[in-house]
Amino acid sequence: MRVMGLDYGSKTVGVAISDALGLTAQPVETIVRKGENKLRTTYARIRELIAEYEVELIVVGLPKHMDGSVGERAEKSMAFADELRTKTGLSVELVDERMTTVEAGRVLNEAGVSQNKHKEHVDKLAASLILKSWLDAHA
């Protein structure tokens, strides 16, 4: 079963896909949109990727505050997850994503990726970290 991991942001959605065995998470792409509420093409691209990779489940990062509380950004991620359920017909699970973007930046630094290239890679790498944490928890 392939699982899709998504890192939902105000203007981007990082996308990662698991291998068929559910052991690894590979960053795929970052979907960029013009504004926070401009989601029609984002949903269309996610549906294309679901078909291409034969995805059966979606995991969306839930950006809780460090104290575990849910703020505005997390509420928007929950609404995005609800809409994904409707638009794809798939199960969508939320995963605590505290510190994944920071971790993704650290990984890019360690890999020698220049700071001006971080923006194009950080969201899809964060999505892969979100997905990997879900895969590890469900191994």
PDB file of C-alpha atoms in Angstrom:
ATOM      1  CA  MET A   1       0.000   0.000   0.000  1.00  0.00           C
ATOM      2  CA  ARG A   2       1.387   3.391  -0.990  1.00  0.00           C
ATOM      3  CA  VAL A   3       0.855   6.332   1.342  1.00  0.00           C
ATOM      4  CA  MET A   4       1.105  10.017   0.447  1.00  0.00           C
ATOM      5  CA  GLY A   5       2.548  12.483   2.955  1.00  0.00           C
ATOM      6  CA  LEU A   6       1.658  16.163   2.713  1.00  0.00           C
ATOM      7  CA  ASP A   7       3.179  19.207   4.395  1.00  0.00           C
ATOM      8  CA  TYR A   8       0.445  21.845   4.054  1.00  0.00           C
ATOM      9  CA  GLY A   9       1.607  25.442   4.150  1.00  0.00           C
ATOM     10  CA  SER A  10       0.100  28.842   3.415  1.00  0.00           C
ATOM     11  CA  LYS A  11       1.384  28.889  -0.190  1.00  0.00           C
ATOM     12  CA  THR A  12       2.878  25.451  -0.762  1.00  0.00           C
ATOM     13  CA  VAL A  13       2.164  21.779  -0.215  1.00  0.00           C
ATOM     14  CA  GLY A  14       5.145  19.457   0.053  1.00  0.00           C
ATOM     15  CA  VAL A  15       4.453  15.963  -1.290  1.00  0.00           C
ATOM     16  CA  ALA A  16       6.125  12.655  -0.461  1.00  0.00           C
ATOM     17  CA  ILE A  17       5.190   9.085  -1.399  1.00  0.00           C
ATOM     18  CA  SER A  18       6.010   5.806   0.310  1.00  0.00           C
ATOM     19  CA  ASP A  19       7.367   2.769  -1.471  1.00  0.00           C
ATOM     20  CA  ALA A  20       4.885  -0.070  -2.071  1.00  0.00           C
ATOM     21  CA  LEU A  21       6.034  -1.906   1.070  1.00  0.00           C
ATOM     22  CA  GLY A  22       5.550   1.159   3.277  1.00  0.00           C
ATOM     23  CA  LEU A  23       9.168   1.219   4.422  1.00  0.00           C
ATOM     24  CA  THR A  24      10.534   4.436   2.935  1.00  0.00           C
ATOM     25  CA  ALA A  25       9.309   7.931   2.133  1.00  0.00           C
ATOM     26  CA  GLN A  26      10.580   9.771  -0.929  1.00  0.00           C
ATOM     27  CA  PRO A  27      10.097  13.505  -1.505  1.00  0.00           C
ATOM     28  CA  VAL A  28       8.241  14.030  -4.795  1.00  0.00           C
ATOM     29  CA  GLU A  29       7.456  17.691  -5.354  1.00  0.00           C
ATOM     30  CA  THR A  30       6.296  20.971  -3.902  1.00  0.00           C
ATOM     31  CA  ILE A  31       2.979  22.284  -5.184  1.00  0.00           C
ATOM     32  CA  VAL A  32       3.020  26.085  -5.232  1.00  0.00           C
ATOM     33  CA  ARG A  33      -0.077  28.266  -5.344  1.00  0.00           C
ATOM     34  CA  LYS A  34      -0.623  32.017  -5.593  1.00  0.00           C
ATOM     35  CA  GLY A  35      -2.517  32.403  -2.325  1.00  0.00           C
ATOM     36  CA  GLU A  36      -3.604  30.509   0.747  1.00  0.00           C
ATOM     37  CA  ASN A  37      -7.163  29.933  -0.456  1.00  0.00           C
ATOM     38  CA  LYS A  38      -6.240  29.152  -4.087  1.00  0.00           C
ATOM     39  CA  LEU A  39      -6.573  25.384  -3.749  1.00  0.00           C
ATOM     40  CA  ARG A  40      -8.405  24.149  -6.867  1.00  0.00           C
ATOM     41  CA  THR A  41      -5.231  23.330  -8.819  1.00  0.00           C
ATOM     42  CA  THR A  42      -3.593  21.978  -5.657  1.00  0.00           C
ATOM     43  CA  TYR A  43      -6.383  19.429  -5.184  1.00  0.00           C
ATOM     44  CA  ALA A  44      -6.248  18.561  -8.890  1.00  0.00           C
ATOM     45  CA  ARG A  45      -2.496  17.921  -8.724  1.00  0.00           C
ATOM     46  CA  ILE A  46      -2.885  15.796  -5.588  1.00  0.00           C
ATOM     47  CA  ARG A  47      -5.532  13.686  -7.368  1.00  0.00           C
ATOM     48  CA  GLU A  48      -3.148  13.244 -10.325  1.00  0.00           C
ATOM     49  CA  LEU A  49      -0.376  12.062  -7.991  1.00  0.00           C
ATOM     50  CA  ILE A  50      -2.778   9.698  -6.203  1.00  0.00           C
ATOM     51  CA  ALA A  51      -3.612   8.062  -9.535  1.00  0.00           C
ATOM     52  CA  GLU A  52       0.007   8.003 -10.740  1.00  0.00           C
ATOM     53  CA  TYR A  53       1.372   6.388  -7.570  1.00  0.00           C
ATOM     54  CA  GLU A  54      -1.755   4.355  -6.706  1.00  0.00           C
ATOM     55  CA  VAL A  55      -2.002   5.960  -3.273  1.00  0.00           C
ATOM     56  CA  GLU A  56      -4.421   4.388  -0.804  1.00  0.00           C
ATOM     57  CA  LEU A  57      -3.996   6.660   2.234  1.00  0.00           C
ATOM     58  CA  ILE A  58      -2.973  10.276   2.843  1.00  0.00           C
ATOM     59  CA  VAL A  59      -1.078  11.611   5.845  1.00  0.00           C
ATOM     60  CA  VAL A  60      -1.152  15.360   6.531  1.00  0.00           C
ATOM     61  CA  GLY A  61       1.188  17.104   8.950  1.00  0.00           C
ATOM     62  CA  LEU A  62      -0.498  18.786  11.918  1.00  0.00           C
ATOM     63  CA  PRO A  63       1.616  21.763  13.044  1.00  0.00           C
ATOM     64  CA  LYS A  64       0.886  21.880  16.770  1.00  0.00           C
ATOM     65  CA  HIS A  65       2.502  24.420  19.050  1.00  0.00           C
ATOM     66  CA  MET A  66       5.464  23.186  21.081  1.00  0.00           C
ATOM     67  CA  ASP A  67       3.167  22.792  24.121  1.00  0.00           C
ATOM     68  CA  GLY A  68       0.907  20.486  22.077  1.00  0.00           C
ATOM     69  CA  SER A  69      -1.930  22.960  21.646  1.00  0.00           C
ATOM     70  CA  VAL A  70      -3.677  23.545  18.331  1.00  0.00           C
ATOM     71  CA  GLY A  71      -3.434  26.988  16.773  1.00  0.00           C
ATOM     72  CA  GLU A  72      -4.624  28.676  13.590  1.00  0.00           C
ATOM     73  CA  ARG A  73      -2.128  26.883  11.312  1.00  0.00           C
ATOM     74  CA  ALA A  74      -3.159  23.470  12.710  1.00  0.00           C
ATOM     75  CA  GLU A  75      -6.833  24.329  12.279  1.00  0.00           C
ATOM     76  CA  LYS A  76      -6.165  25.141   8.613  1.00  0.00           C
ATOM     77  CA  SER A  77      -4.358  21.811   8.206  1.00  0.00           C
ATOM     78  CA  MET A  78      -7.337  19.993   9.729  1.00  0.00           C
ATOM     79  CA  ALA A  79      -9.716  21.775   7.325  1.00  0.00           C
ATOM     80  CA  PHE A  80      -7.406  20.855   4.423  1.00  0.00           C
ATOM     81  CA  ALA A  81      -7.443  17.212   5.563  1.00  0.00           C
ATOM     82  CA  ASP A  82     -11.259  17.243   5.757  1.00  0.00           C
ATOM     83  CA  GLU A  83     -11.481  18.651   2.231  1.00  0.00           C
ATOM     84  CA  LEU A  84      -9.003  16.023   0.971  1.00  0.00           C
ATOM     85  CA  ARG A  85     -11.250  13.271   2.332  1.00  0.00           C
ATOM     86  CA  THR A  86     -14.152  14.709   0.354  1.00  0.00           C
ATOM     87  CA  LYS A  87     -12.233  15.391  -2.863  1.00  0.00           C
ATOM     88  CA  THR A  88     -10.277  12.110  -2.982  1.00  0.00           C
ATOM     89  CA  GLY A  89     -12.504   9.588  -1.199  1.00  0.00           C
ATOM     90  CA  LEU A  90      -9.419   8.352   0.675  1.00  0.00           C
ATOM     91  CA  SER A  91      -8.734   8.100   4.383  1.00  0.00           C
ATOM     92  CA  VAL A  92      -6.686  11.050   5.622  1.00  0.00           C
ATOM     93  CA  GLU A  93      -4.773  10.926   8.896  1.00  0.00           C
ATOM     94  CA  LEU A  94      -3.162  13.803  10.755  1.00  0.00           C
ATOM     95  CA  VAL A  95       0.369  13.463  12.140  1.00  0.00           C
ATOM     96  CA  ASP A  96       2.083  15.747  14.648  1.00  0.00           C
ATOM     97  CA  GLU A  97       4.695  17.569  12.587  1.00  0.00           C
ATOM     98  CA  ARG A  98       6.378  19.720  15.205  1.00  0.00           C
ATOM     99  CA  MET A  99       9.925  20.534  14.107  1.00  0.00           C
ATOM    100  CA  THR A 100       9.800  18.769  10.707  1.00  0.00           C
ATOM    101  CA  THR A 101      10.566  21.942   8.748  1.00  0.00           C
ATOM    102  CA  VAL A 102      13.465  22.689  11.099  1.00  0.00           C
ATOM    103  CA  GLU A 103      14.690  19.106  10.690  1.00  0.00           C
ATOM    104  CA  ALA A 104      14.341  19.354   6.910  1.00  0.00           C
ATOM    105  CA  GLY A 105      16.476  22.512   6.932  1.00  0.00           C
ATOM    106  CA  ARG A 106      19.107  20.729   9.031  1.00  0.00           C
ATOM    107  CA  VAL A 107      19.183  17.790   6.608  1.00  0.00           C
ATOM    108  CA  LEU A 108      19.584  20.151   3.646  1.00  0.00           C
ATOM    109  CA  ASN A 109      22.440  21.964   5.420  1.00  0.00           C
ATOM    110  CA  GLU A 110      24.185  18.672   6.176  1.00  0.00           C
ATOM    111  CA  ALA A 111      23.764  17.637   2.532  1.00  0.00           C
ATOM    112  CA  GLY A 112      25.513  20.815   1.450  1.00  0.00           C
ATOM    113  CA  VAL A 113      22.479  22.382  -0.219  1.00  0.00           C
ATOM    114  CA  SER A 114      22.938  26.152  -0.457  1.00  0.00           C
ATOM    115  CA  GLN A 115      20.562  28.382   1.513  1.00  0.00           C
ATOM    116  CA  ASN A 116      19.058  29.855  -1.658  1.00  0.00           C
ATOM    117  CA  LYS A 117      18.095  26.308  -2.799  1.00  0.00           C
ATOM    118  CA  HIS A 118      16.439  25.414   0.531  1.00  0.00           C
ATOM    119  CA  LYS A 119      13.083  26.924  -0.415  1.00  0.00           C
ATOM    120  CA  GLU A 120      12.610  24.604  -3.393  1.00  0.00           C
ATOM    121  CA  HIS A 121      13.385  21.465  -1.357  1.00  0.00           C
ATOM    122  CA  VAL A 122      12.326  22.074   2.256  1.00  0.00           C
ATOM    123  CA  ASP A 123       8.564  21.450   1.872  1.00  0.00           C
ATOM    124  CA  LYS A 124       8.844  18.135   0.042  1.00  0.00           C
ATOM    125  CA  LEU A 125      11.565  17.009   2.458  1.00  0.00           C
ATOM    126  CA  ALA A 126       9.345  17.989   5.406  1.00  0.00           C
ATOM    127  CA  ALA A 127       6.542  15.945   3.794  1.00  0.00           C
ATOM    128  CA  SER A 128       8.858  12.943   3.626  1.00  0.00           C
ATOM    129  CA  LEU A 129       9.746  13.351   7.330  1.00  0.00           C
ATOM    130  CA  ILE A 130       6.033  13.540   8.221  1.00  0.00           C
ATOM    131  CA  LEU A 131       5.354  10.423   6.156  1.00  0.00           C
ATOM    132  CA  LYS A 132       8.367   8.563   7.579  1.00  0.00           C
ATOM    133  CA  SER A 133       7.198   9.238  11.146  1.00  0.00           C
ATOM    134  CA  TRP A 134       3.784   7.793  10.239  1.00  0.00           C
ATOM    135  CA  LEU A 135       5.353   4.763   8.527  1.00  0.00           C
ATOM    136  CA  ASP A 136       7.589   4.101  11.537  1.00  0.00           C
ATOM    137  CA  ALA A 137       4.622   4.308  13.911  1.00  0.00           C
ATOM    138  CA  HIS A 138       2.664   1.818  11.754  1.00  0.00           C
ATOM    139  CA  ALA A 139       5.455  -0.646  10.959  1.00  0.00           C
TER     140      ALA A 139
END
